[in-house]
Coordinates of C-alpha atoms and ligand atoms in Angstrom, one line a residue:
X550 CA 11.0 -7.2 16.6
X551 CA 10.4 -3.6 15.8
X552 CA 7.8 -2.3 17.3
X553 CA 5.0 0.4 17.5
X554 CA 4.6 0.9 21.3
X555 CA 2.8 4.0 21.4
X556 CA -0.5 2.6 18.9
X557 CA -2.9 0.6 20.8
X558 CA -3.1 -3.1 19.3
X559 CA -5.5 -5.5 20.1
X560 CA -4.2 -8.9 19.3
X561 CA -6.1 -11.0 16.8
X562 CA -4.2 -12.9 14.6
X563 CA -1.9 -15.8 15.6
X564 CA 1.6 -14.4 14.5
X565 CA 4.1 -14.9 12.8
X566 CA 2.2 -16.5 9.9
X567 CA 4.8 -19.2 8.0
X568 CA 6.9 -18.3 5.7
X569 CA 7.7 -21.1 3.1
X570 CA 9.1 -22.2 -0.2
X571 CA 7.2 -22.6 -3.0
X572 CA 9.8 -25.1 -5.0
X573 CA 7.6 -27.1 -7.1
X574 CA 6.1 -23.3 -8.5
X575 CA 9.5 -21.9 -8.9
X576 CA 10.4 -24.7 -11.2
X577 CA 7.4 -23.9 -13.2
X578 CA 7.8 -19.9 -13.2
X579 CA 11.6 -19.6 -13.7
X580 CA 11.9 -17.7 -10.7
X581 CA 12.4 -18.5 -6.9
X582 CA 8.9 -17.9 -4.9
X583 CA 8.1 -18.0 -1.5
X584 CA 5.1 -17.8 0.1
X585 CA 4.0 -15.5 3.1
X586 CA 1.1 -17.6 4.6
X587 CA -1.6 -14.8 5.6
X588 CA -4.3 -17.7 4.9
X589 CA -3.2 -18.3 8.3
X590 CA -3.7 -15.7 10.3
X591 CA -6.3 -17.5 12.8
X592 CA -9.2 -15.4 13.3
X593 CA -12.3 -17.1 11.2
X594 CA -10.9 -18.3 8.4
X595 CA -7.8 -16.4 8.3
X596 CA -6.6 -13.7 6.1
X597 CA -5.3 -9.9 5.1
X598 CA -7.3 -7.9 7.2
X599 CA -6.9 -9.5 10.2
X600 CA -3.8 -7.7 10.6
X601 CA -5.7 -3.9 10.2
X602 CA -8.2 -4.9 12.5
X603 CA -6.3 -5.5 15.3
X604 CA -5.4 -1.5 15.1
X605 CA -8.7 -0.7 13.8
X606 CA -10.5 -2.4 16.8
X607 CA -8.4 -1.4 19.6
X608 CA -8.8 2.6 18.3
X609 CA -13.4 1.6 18.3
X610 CA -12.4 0.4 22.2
X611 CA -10.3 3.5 23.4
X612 CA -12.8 5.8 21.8
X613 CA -15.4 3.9 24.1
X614 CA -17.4 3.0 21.0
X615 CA -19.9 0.0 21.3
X616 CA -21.0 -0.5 18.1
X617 CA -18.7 -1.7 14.7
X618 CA -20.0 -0.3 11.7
X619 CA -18.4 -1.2 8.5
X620 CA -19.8 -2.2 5.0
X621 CA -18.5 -4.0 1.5
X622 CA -20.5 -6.4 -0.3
X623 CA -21.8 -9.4 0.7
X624 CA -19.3 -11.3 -0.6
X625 CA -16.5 -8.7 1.2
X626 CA -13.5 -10.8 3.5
X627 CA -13.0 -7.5 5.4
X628 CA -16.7 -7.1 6.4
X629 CA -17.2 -10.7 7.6
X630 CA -13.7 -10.2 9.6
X631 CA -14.8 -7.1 11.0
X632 CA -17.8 -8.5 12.3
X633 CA -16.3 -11.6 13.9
X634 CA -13.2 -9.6 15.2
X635 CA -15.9 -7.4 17.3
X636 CA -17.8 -10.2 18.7
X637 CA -14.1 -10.9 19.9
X638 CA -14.5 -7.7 22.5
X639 CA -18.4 -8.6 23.0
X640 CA -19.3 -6.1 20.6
X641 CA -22.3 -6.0 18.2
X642 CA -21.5 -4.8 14.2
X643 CA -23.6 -3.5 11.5
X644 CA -22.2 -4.3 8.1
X645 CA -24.0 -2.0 5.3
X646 CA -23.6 -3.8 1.3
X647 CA -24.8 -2.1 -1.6
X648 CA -27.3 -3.9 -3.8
X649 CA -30.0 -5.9 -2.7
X650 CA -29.7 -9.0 -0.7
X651 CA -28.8 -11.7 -3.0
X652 CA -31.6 -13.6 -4.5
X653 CA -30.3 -16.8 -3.6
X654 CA -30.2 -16.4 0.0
X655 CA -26.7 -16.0 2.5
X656 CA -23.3 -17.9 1.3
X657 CA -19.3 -17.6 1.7
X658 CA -19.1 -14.4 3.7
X659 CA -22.7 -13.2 3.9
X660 CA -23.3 -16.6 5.7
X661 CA -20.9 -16.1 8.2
X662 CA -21.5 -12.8 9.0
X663 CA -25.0 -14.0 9.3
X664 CA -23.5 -16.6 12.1
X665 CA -21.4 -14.1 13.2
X666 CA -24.5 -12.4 14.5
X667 CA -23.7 -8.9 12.3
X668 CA -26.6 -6.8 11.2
X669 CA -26.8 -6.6 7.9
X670 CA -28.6 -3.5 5.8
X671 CA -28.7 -3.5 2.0
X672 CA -28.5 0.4 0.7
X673 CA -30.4 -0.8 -2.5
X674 CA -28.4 0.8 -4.3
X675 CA -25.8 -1.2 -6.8
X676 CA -23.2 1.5 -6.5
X677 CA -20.3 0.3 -4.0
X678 CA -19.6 3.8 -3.1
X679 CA -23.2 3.6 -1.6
X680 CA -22.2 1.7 1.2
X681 CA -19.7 4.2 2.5
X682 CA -22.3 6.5 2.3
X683 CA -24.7 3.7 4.1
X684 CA -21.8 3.4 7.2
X685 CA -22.3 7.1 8.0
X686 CA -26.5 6.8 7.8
X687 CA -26.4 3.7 10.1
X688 CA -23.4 5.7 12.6
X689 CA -25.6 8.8 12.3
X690 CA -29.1 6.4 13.5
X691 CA -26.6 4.5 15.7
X692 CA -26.1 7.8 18.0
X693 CA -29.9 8.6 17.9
X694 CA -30.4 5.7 19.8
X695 CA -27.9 7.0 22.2
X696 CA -25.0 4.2 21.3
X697 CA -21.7 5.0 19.9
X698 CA -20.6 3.5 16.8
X699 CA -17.2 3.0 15.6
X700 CA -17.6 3.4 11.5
X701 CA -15.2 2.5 9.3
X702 CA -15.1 3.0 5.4
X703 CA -15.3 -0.4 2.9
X704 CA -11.8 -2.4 3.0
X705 CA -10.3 -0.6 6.8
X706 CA -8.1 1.1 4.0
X707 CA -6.5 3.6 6.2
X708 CA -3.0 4.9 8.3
X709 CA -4.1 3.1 11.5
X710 CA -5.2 -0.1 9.2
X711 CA -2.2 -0.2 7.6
X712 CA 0.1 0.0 10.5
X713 CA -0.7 -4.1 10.6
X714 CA 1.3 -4.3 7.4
X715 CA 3.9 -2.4 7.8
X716 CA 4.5 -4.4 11.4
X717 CA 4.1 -7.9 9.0
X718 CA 6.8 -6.1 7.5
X719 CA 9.2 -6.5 10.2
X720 CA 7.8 -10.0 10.9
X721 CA 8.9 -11.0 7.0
X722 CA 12.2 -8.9 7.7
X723 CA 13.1 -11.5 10.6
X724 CA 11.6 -14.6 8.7
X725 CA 13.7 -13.5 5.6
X726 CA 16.3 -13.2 7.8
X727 CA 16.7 -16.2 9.6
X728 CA 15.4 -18.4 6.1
X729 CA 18.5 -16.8 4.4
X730 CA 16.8 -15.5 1.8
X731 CA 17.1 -11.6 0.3
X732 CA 13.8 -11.3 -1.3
X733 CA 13.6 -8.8 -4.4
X734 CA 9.9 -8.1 -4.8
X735 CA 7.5 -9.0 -2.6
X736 CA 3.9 -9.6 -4.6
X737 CA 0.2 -9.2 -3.4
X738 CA -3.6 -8.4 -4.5
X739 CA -4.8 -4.6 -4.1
X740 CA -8.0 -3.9 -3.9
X741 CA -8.8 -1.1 -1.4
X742 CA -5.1 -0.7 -1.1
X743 CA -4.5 -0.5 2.5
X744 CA -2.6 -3.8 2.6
X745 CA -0.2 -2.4 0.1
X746 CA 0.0 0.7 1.5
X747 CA 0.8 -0.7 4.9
X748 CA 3.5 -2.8 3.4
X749 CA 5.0 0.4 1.6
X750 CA 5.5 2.1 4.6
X751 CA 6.9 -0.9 6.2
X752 CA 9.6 -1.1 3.4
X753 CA 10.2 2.9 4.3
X754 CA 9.8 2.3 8.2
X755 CA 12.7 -0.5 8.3
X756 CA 14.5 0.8 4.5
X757 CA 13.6 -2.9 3.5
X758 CA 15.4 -3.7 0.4
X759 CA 12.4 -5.6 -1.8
X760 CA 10.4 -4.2 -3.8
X761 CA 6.3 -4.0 -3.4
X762 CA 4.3 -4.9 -6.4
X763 CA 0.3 -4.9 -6.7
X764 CA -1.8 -6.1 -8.7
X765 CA -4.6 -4.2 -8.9
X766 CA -8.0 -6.1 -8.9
X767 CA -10.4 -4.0 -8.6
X768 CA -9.7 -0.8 -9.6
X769 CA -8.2 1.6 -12.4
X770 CA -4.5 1.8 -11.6
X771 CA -4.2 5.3 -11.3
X772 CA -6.9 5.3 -8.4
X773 CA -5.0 2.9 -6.6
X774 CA -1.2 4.5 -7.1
X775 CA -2.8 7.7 -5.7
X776 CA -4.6 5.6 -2.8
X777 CA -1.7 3.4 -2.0
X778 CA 0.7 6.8 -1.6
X779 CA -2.0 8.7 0.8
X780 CA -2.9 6.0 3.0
X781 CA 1.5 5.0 3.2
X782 CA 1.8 8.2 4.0
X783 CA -0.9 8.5 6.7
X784 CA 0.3 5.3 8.0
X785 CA 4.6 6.8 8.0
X786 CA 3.3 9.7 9.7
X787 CA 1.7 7.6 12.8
X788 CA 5.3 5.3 12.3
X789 CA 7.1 8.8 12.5
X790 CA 8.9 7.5 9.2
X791 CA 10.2 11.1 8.0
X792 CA 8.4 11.9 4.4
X793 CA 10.6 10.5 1.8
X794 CA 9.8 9.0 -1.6
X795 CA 7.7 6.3 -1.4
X796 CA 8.0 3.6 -3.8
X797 CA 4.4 2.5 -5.2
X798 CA 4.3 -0.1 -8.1
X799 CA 1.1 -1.5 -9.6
X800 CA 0.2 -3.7 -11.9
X801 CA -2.7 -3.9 -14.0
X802 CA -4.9 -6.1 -16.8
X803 CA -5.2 -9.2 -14.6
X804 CA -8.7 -8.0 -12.8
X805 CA -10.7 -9.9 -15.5
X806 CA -14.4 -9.6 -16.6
X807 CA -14.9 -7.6 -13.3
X808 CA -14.1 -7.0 -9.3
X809 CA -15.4 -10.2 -7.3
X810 CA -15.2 -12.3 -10.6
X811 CA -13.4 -15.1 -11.2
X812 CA -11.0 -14.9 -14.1
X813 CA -9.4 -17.4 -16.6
X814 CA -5.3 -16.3 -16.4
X815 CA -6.5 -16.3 -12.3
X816 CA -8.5 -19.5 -12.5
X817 CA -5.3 -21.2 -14.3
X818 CA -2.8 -19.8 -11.9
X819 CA -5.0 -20.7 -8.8
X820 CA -5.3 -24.6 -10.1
X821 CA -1.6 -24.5 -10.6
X822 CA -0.4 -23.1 -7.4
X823 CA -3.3 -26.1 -6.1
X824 CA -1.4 -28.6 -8.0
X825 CA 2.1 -27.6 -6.9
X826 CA 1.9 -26.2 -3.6
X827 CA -1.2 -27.8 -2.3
X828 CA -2.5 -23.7 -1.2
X829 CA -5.7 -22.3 -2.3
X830 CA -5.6 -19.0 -3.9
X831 CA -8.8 -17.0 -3.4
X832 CA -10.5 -16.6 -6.7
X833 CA -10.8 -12.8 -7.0
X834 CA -7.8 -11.5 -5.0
X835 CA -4.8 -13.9 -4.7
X836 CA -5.4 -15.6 -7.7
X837 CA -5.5 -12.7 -10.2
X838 CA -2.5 -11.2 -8.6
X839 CA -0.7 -15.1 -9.0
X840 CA -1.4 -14.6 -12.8
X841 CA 0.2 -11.1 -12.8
X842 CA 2.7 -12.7 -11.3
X843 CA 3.5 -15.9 -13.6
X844 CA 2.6 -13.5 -16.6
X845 CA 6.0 -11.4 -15.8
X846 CA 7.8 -14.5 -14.8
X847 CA 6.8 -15.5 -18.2
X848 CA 8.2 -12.6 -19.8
X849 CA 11.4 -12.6 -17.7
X850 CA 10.8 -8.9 -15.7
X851 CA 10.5 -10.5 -12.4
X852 CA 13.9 -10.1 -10.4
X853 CA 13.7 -13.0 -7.6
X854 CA 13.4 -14.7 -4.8
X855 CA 9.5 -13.3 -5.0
X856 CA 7.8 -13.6 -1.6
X857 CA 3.9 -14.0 -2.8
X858 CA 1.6 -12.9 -0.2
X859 CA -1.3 -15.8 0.2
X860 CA -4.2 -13.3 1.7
X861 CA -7.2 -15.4 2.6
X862 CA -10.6 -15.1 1.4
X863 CA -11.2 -19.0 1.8
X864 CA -15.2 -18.3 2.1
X865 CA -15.2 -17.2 -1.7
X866 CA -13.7 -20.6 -3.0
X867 CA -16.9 -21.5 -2.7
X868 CA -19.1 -18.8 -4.2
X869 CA -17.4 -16.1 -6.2
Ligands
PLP2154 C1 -8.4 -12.2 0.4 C2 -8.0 -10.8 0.1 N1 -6.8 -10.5 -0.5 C3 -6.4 -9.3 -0.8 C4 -7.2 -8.2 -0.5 C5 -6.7 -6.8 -0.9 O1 -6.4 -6.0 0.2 P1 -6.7 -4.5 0.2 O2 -8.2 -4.3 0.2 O3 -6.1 -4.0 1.5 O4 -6.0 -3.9 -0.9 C6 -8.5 -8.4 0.1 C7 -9.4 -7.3 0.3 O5 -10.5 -7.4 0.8 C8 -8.8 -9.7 0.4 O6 -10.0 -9.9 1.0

């Protein structure tokens, strides 16, 4: 498998995750999917950002840091990750949320980064942007004491991050490879973008031949086209892919009433995928970007096979 030798890795997830058929949903969508099972990727509950953090982690232990310092919502998959993927080294975490601790006390994710021993500080503030701006308070505090934090922004969206996509990129290459199967598009949720834009730069890395398509479920497309291209190109740069035209396709109108809401069209798809597949779709990432999906299906602008990536967030199928 291709490999990038000279970027520290820590190992985290339990690789490669399966790739499988989806038959029973193909019949239903008119088009051939398969699905890329990063449910599974073993740490906690499994899911997306395993992957970043096992780049994102071993840069916190070559820098000598001692203390993980990250922040979401409470609800956030990456945050809860985070924090259990550092008590994995023996080291402590500080997860910052905006908003105010929720008024009916710790579930989904805020519960297990609760059991994951995290400390948790609320910035008060309902603006997510505030807990970006909380990481670099605690960091700043963090070094008073003397310690040295490793801080990284909401989602791990960044080059190092994303290098664990584009190397899930040469995993799927081989899977593809030995299944038989030339994949067209390969689908996903996008929300701070860094899986996508890992998976971009794997597709320029390898010159893979399918296409990448978000769905964007949490913010304006624009934001994320412009997000997706910086952080691929951050992320080819480490690769030492030479600059070339990266491909960046998102979709939009399938976030719903809001990011970290359920939707109907996402609520629909999830039951169905449920019904047919027996996999859970998360209800605010997978599942919206499953109803982008069947929608295009639907109006026959989806060129398959498909490979769907399923990208975890089991704690929120019971809260969101
Ligand atoms: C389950 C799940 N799927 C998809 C995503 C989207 O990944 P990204 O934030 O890298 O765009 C996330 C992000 O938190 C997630 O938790």
């Amino acid at each position: 498998m291709t490999d990038c030798a000279d970027v520290a890795r820590e190992r985290l997830a339990t690789l490669p995750t399966p790739l499988h058929p989806a038959p029973r949903l193909s019949e239903h969508a008119g088009v051939e999917i398969w699905f890329k099972r990063d449910d599974l990727t073993g740490l906690g509950l499994g899911g997306n950002k395993v992957r970043a953090l096992e780049f994102l982690l071993a840069d916190a232990l070559a820098q000598g840091c001692d203390h993980l310092v990250t922040g979401g919502g409470p609800q956030s998959n990456w945050a809860m990750l985070a924090a259990l993927a550092a008590r994995t080294r023996g080291m402590p975490s500080t997860l910052v949320s905006y908003g105010d601790p929720p008024a009916g006390g710790a579930v989904g994710n805020h519960a297990l980064a609760v059991l994951a021993g995290a400390r948790l500080h609320f910035t008060g503030d309902p603006d997510r942007t505030s807990a970006d701006r909380g990481v670099e308070e605690v960091c700043g505090r963090l070094r008073e004491e003397g310690l040295t934090p490793y801080g990284v922004y909401r989602g791990g969206a960044t080059g190092l991050g994303a290098l664990g996509y584009a190397h899930a990129t040469a995993e799927l290459d081989e899977q593809v490879r030995d299944a038989g199967v030339r994949p067209r598009q390969l689908w996903l949720a996008t929300g701070s973008c860094g899986t996508q834009a890992g998976l971009v730069a794997g597709r320029a890395w390898l010159q893979a031949e399918h296409d990448v398509v978000g769905v964007t479920v949490s913010r304006p497309a624009p934001e994320c086209r412009e997000r997706v291209h910086r952080i691929a190109s951050e992320a080819c740069g480490l690769l030492g892919v030479s600059a070339r035209p990266l491909q960046v396709e998102i979709i939009d109108g399938f976030m719903g009433p809001a990011k970290g809401a359920r939707s109907t069209a996402g609520e629909t798809a999830a039951e169905l995928v449920a019904r047919t597949e027996g996999v859970f779709l998360d209800p605010v990432f997978a599942a919206k970007a499953m109803a982008g999906l069947l929608a295009a299906a639907a109006d026959g602008t989806v060129e398959g096979p498909v490979v769907f990536l399923v990208s975890g967030g089991a704690p929120t199928l019971f809260t969101a």
